Short mmCIF file of C-alpha atoms in Angstrom, two decimals:
data_model
loop_
_atom_site.label_atom_id
_atom_site.label_comp_id
_atom_site.label_asym_id
_atom_site.label_seq_id
_atom_site.Cartn_x
_atom_site.Cartn_y
_atom_site.Cartn_z
CA ASP A 276 -37.10 -6.92 -2.62
CA THR A 277 -34.94 -4.07 -1.38
CA PHE A 278 -31.47 -4.88 -0.07
CA LEU A 279 -28.92 -2.79 1.81
CA ALA A 280 -25.22 -3.67 2.09
CA ALA A 281 -23.62 -2.03 5.10
CA THR A 282 -20.22 -2.06 6.76
CA CYS A 283 -20.41 -2.92 10.45
CA ILE A 284 -17.34 -1.42 12.09
CA ALA A 285 -16.17 -3.25 15.21
CA LEU A 286 -14.45 -1.18 17.87
CA ASP A 287 -11.91 -2.10 20.51
CA GLY A 288 -12.37 0.87 22.78
CA ALA A 289 -12.04 3.84 20.43
CA VAL A 290 -9.97 1.96 17.82
CA GLN A 291 -11.44 0.08 14.88
CA ASP A 292 -10.86 -3.68 15.03
CA VAL A 293 -10.43 -4.34 11.30
CA GLY A 294 -10.36 -8.11 11.82
CA ARG A 295 -13.90 -8.07 13.19
CA THR A 296 -15.28 -5.46 10.77
CA ARG A 297 -17.90 -7.01 8.45
CA LEU A 298 -19.86 -6.10 5.35
CA VAL A 299 -23.39 -7.42 5.85
CA LEU A 300 -26.49 -7.69 3.70
CA LEU A 301 -29.89 -6.60 4.99
CA ARG A 302 -33.33 -7.06 3.37
CA GLU A 303 -36.22 -4.67 3.84
CA GLU A 304 -38.86 -6.20 6.09
CA GLY A 305 -41.94 -4.27 7.16
CA ALA A 306 -40.82 -0.96 8.65
CA GLY A 307 -37.14 -1.86 8.84
CA TYR A 308 -34.42 -4.24 7.67
CA GLY A 309 -33.63 -7.82 8.63
CA TYR A 310 -30.22 -9.46 8.61
CA VAL A 311 -29.60 -11.74 5.61
CA GLY A 312 -25.96 -12.61 6.22
CA THR A 313 -22.32 -11.54 6.08
CA LEU A 314 -21.01 -10.86 2.56
CA LEU A 315 -17.38 -10.13 3.49
CA GLU A 316 -15.27 -10.41 6.65
CA GLY A 317 -11.96 -9.00 7.85
CA ALA A 318 -10.08 -11.99 6.40
CA ASP A 319 -11.61 -11.21 2.98
CA ALA A 320 -10.36 -7.63 3.17
CA ARG A 321 -6.84 -8.85 3.97
CA ALA A 322 -6.97 -11.40 1.13
CA LEU A 323 -7.92 -8.58 -1.26
CA GLY A 324 -5.08 -6.29 -0.07
CA ALA A 325 -7.09 -4.03 2.24
CA ASP A 326 -7.76 -3.38 5.91
CA THR A 327 -11.52 -3.06 5.35
CA LEU A 328 -13.99 -3.18 2.47
CA GLU A 329 -16.48 -0.33 2.66
CA GLN A 330 -18.85 1.89 0.64
CA ALA A 331 -20.77 -1.05 -0.82
CA ASP A 332 -23.15 -0.92 -3.77
CA VAL A 333 -25.32 -3.82 -4.94
CA SER A 334 -26.53 -3.75 -8.53
CA LEU A 335 -27.18 -5.91 -11.56
CA ALA A 336 -24.10 -6.58 -13.70
CA SER A 337 -24.12 -6.30 -17.49
CA ASP A 338 -24.68 -10.08 -17.72
CA GLY A 339 -27.65 -10.00 -15.31
CA SER A 340 -25.79 -11.43 -12.31
CA TRP A 341 -25.66 -9.58 -8.99
CA LEU A 342 -22.65 -7.31 -8.52
CA LEU A 343 -21.13 -6.03 -5.29
CA VAL A 344 -18.92 -2.96 -5.74
CA VAL A 345 -16.75 -2.07 -2.71
CA THR A 346 -13.92 0.30 -1.85
CA PRO A 347 -10.80 -1.33 -0.37
CA ILE A 348 -9.50 0.86 2.48
CA LEU A 349 -5.89 0.94 3.75
CA LYS A 350 -6.05 2.86 7.03
CA ALA A 351 -2.39 3.97 7.20
CA SER A 352 -2.00 4.72 3.49
CA ASP A 353 -2.11 7.94 1.48
CA PRO A 354 -4.57 7.69 -0.10
CA MET A 355 -6.69 5.48 2.16
CA HIS A 356 -9.24 4.64 -0.53
CA GLN A 357 -7.69 2.27 -3.06
CA GLY A 358 -10.27 2.43 -5.87
CA CYS A 359 -13.08 -0.08 -6.28
CA LEU A 360 -13.54 -3.81 -6.66
CA GLY A 361 -16.40 -5.48 -8.48
CA LEU A 362 -17.31 -8.86 -6.98
CA THR A 363 -20.01 -11.32 -8.04
CA ILE A 364 -22.75 -12.08 -5.55
CA ALA A 365 -23.27 -15.82 -6.11
CA ASP A 366 -26.46 -15.98 -4.01
CA LEU A 367 -28.19 -12.75 -2.98
CA GLY A 368 -30.73 -14.53 -0.76
CA ALA A 369 -27.93 -16.20 1.22
CA ALA A 370 -25.50 -13.22 1.14
CA ARG A 371 -22.75 -15.24 -0.58
CA VAL A 372 -20.08 -13.81 -2.88
CA ALA A 373 -18.37 -15.98 -5.50
CA ARG A 374 -15.07 -17.39 -4.23
CA ASP A 375 -12.09 -19.16 -5.77
CA ASP A 376 -10.82 -22.58 -4.66
CA ASP A 377 -8.92 -20.95 -1.78
CA GLY A 378 -12.05 -19.18 -0.50
CA VAL A 379 -10.94 -15.72 -1.66
CA PRO A 380 -13.64 -13.51 -3.23
CA VAL A 381 -13.34 -13.48 -7.03
CA VAL A 382 -12.56 -10.00 -8.38
CA ARG A 383 -14.22 -9.39 -11.74
CA ALA A 384 -13.21 -5.71 -11.94
CA ARG A 385 -10.50 -3.65 -10.20
CA ILE A 386 -10.52 0.09 -10.77
CA THR A 387 -8.05 2.69 -9.53
CA GLY A 388 -7.61 6.39 -10.09
CA GLU A 389 -5.66 9.44 -9.06
CA GLY A 390 -6.40 11.32 -5.88
CA ASN A 391 -4.72 12.37 -2.67
CA LEU A 392 -5.54 12.09 1.04
CA LEU A 393 -8.89 10.29 0.68
CA GLY A 394 -8.22 8.73 -2.72
CA PRO A 395 -10.39 7.07 -5.35
CA GLY A 396 -13.42 5.07 -4.33
CA LEU A 397 -17.13 5.14 -3.56
CA CYS A 398 -18.27 3.57 -6.81
CA THR A 399 -21.67 2.69 -8.18
CA TYR A 400 -22.94 0.90 -11.26
CA ASP A 401 -26.11 0.95 -13.34
CA ARG A 402 -26.00 -1.39 -16.32
CA ASP A 403 -28.62 0.72 -18.12
CA LEU A 404 -26.42 3.83 -18.16
CA PRO A 405 -23.40 4.41 -20.40
CA GLY A 406 -19.97 4.88 -18.86
CA GLY A 407 -19.65 1.71 -16.80
CA ILE A 408 -18.84 1.96 -13.10
CA THR A 409 -18.93 5.53 -11.80
CA MET A 410 -16.13 6.45 -9.37
CA VAL A 411 -15.60 9.41 -7.05
CA LEU A 412 -12.17 11.02 -7.34
CA SER A 413 -11.09 13.65 -4.87
CA SER A 414 -8.24 16.08 -4.45
CA TYR A 415 -7.31 18.12 -1.42
CA ASP A 416 -5.07 21.12 -0.88
CA LEU A 417 -5.45 21.95 2.78
CA ASP A 418 -2.17 23.87 3.07
CA GLY A 419 -3.18 26.83 0.91
CA ALA A 420 -4.47 30.17 2.20
CA VAL A 421 -7.91 28.96 1.15
CA PRO A 422 -8.27 25.18 1.59
CA ASP A 423 -9.42 23.47 -1.60
CA ILE A 424 -11.37 20.23 -1.68
CA ALA A 425 -12.78 18.90 -4.94
CA PHE A 426 -14.86 15.80 -5.62
CA GLY A 427 -15.67 14.59 -9.13
CA LEU A 428 -17.70 11.75 -10.61
CA TYR A 429 -15.93 9.85 -13.36
CA ALA A 430 -17.13 7.21 -15.83
CA THR A 431 -14.62 4.36 -15.80
CA HIS A 432 -16.02 2.59 -18.88
CA VAL A 433 -15.62 -0.69 -16.98
CA ALA A 434 -18.92 -2.55 -17.32
CA PRO A 435 -18.68 -5.87 -15.47
#
C-alpha cells in the first residue's frame, strides 16, 4: 500500500484557522487517494507546543513500527519551524497515533536545530540509511546587498 500524510489547512476567510487544521492520512486507491482518517488535530498541535503540525513523513522506525515525523509550526515565532517530532503510528490502517493516558500524542524523538526566519524542520527518516532522521536547516540574510538564502540537509543521528 502507498500512504500519503497531508496537512489540511482550514481557512476563516484569508486567515488560517489553526484549531481546525488537520493532518490526515490517505491511501492510494485506483487512480487517486482515499481518506483513511485524521492522524492529528489542532488540539494535538497545541498539546505539543505548536500552532500546527505540518511537513509530515511516514516511514518505518528502527524497531519496525510505523513512524510519523512532523514539523511543529509556531506562526508568530522566529523561527516558525520548531524542529521535528517523531511520533509512533499505533495503527496505520486506522490512522491512529500512540497517545498517553491524557490523550496527548507520545513523542519518541524531538529534534531541534539552528536557523533563522523559517527555522529547522522538514525531516525525513529511512531506517536503512545511516545518520538517523535527516533535517533541513536554513539561514536567511535578506538585508544584504545580495540576499542570501541557504538550505542544508543534516543527519541528526537520532534513529527512533
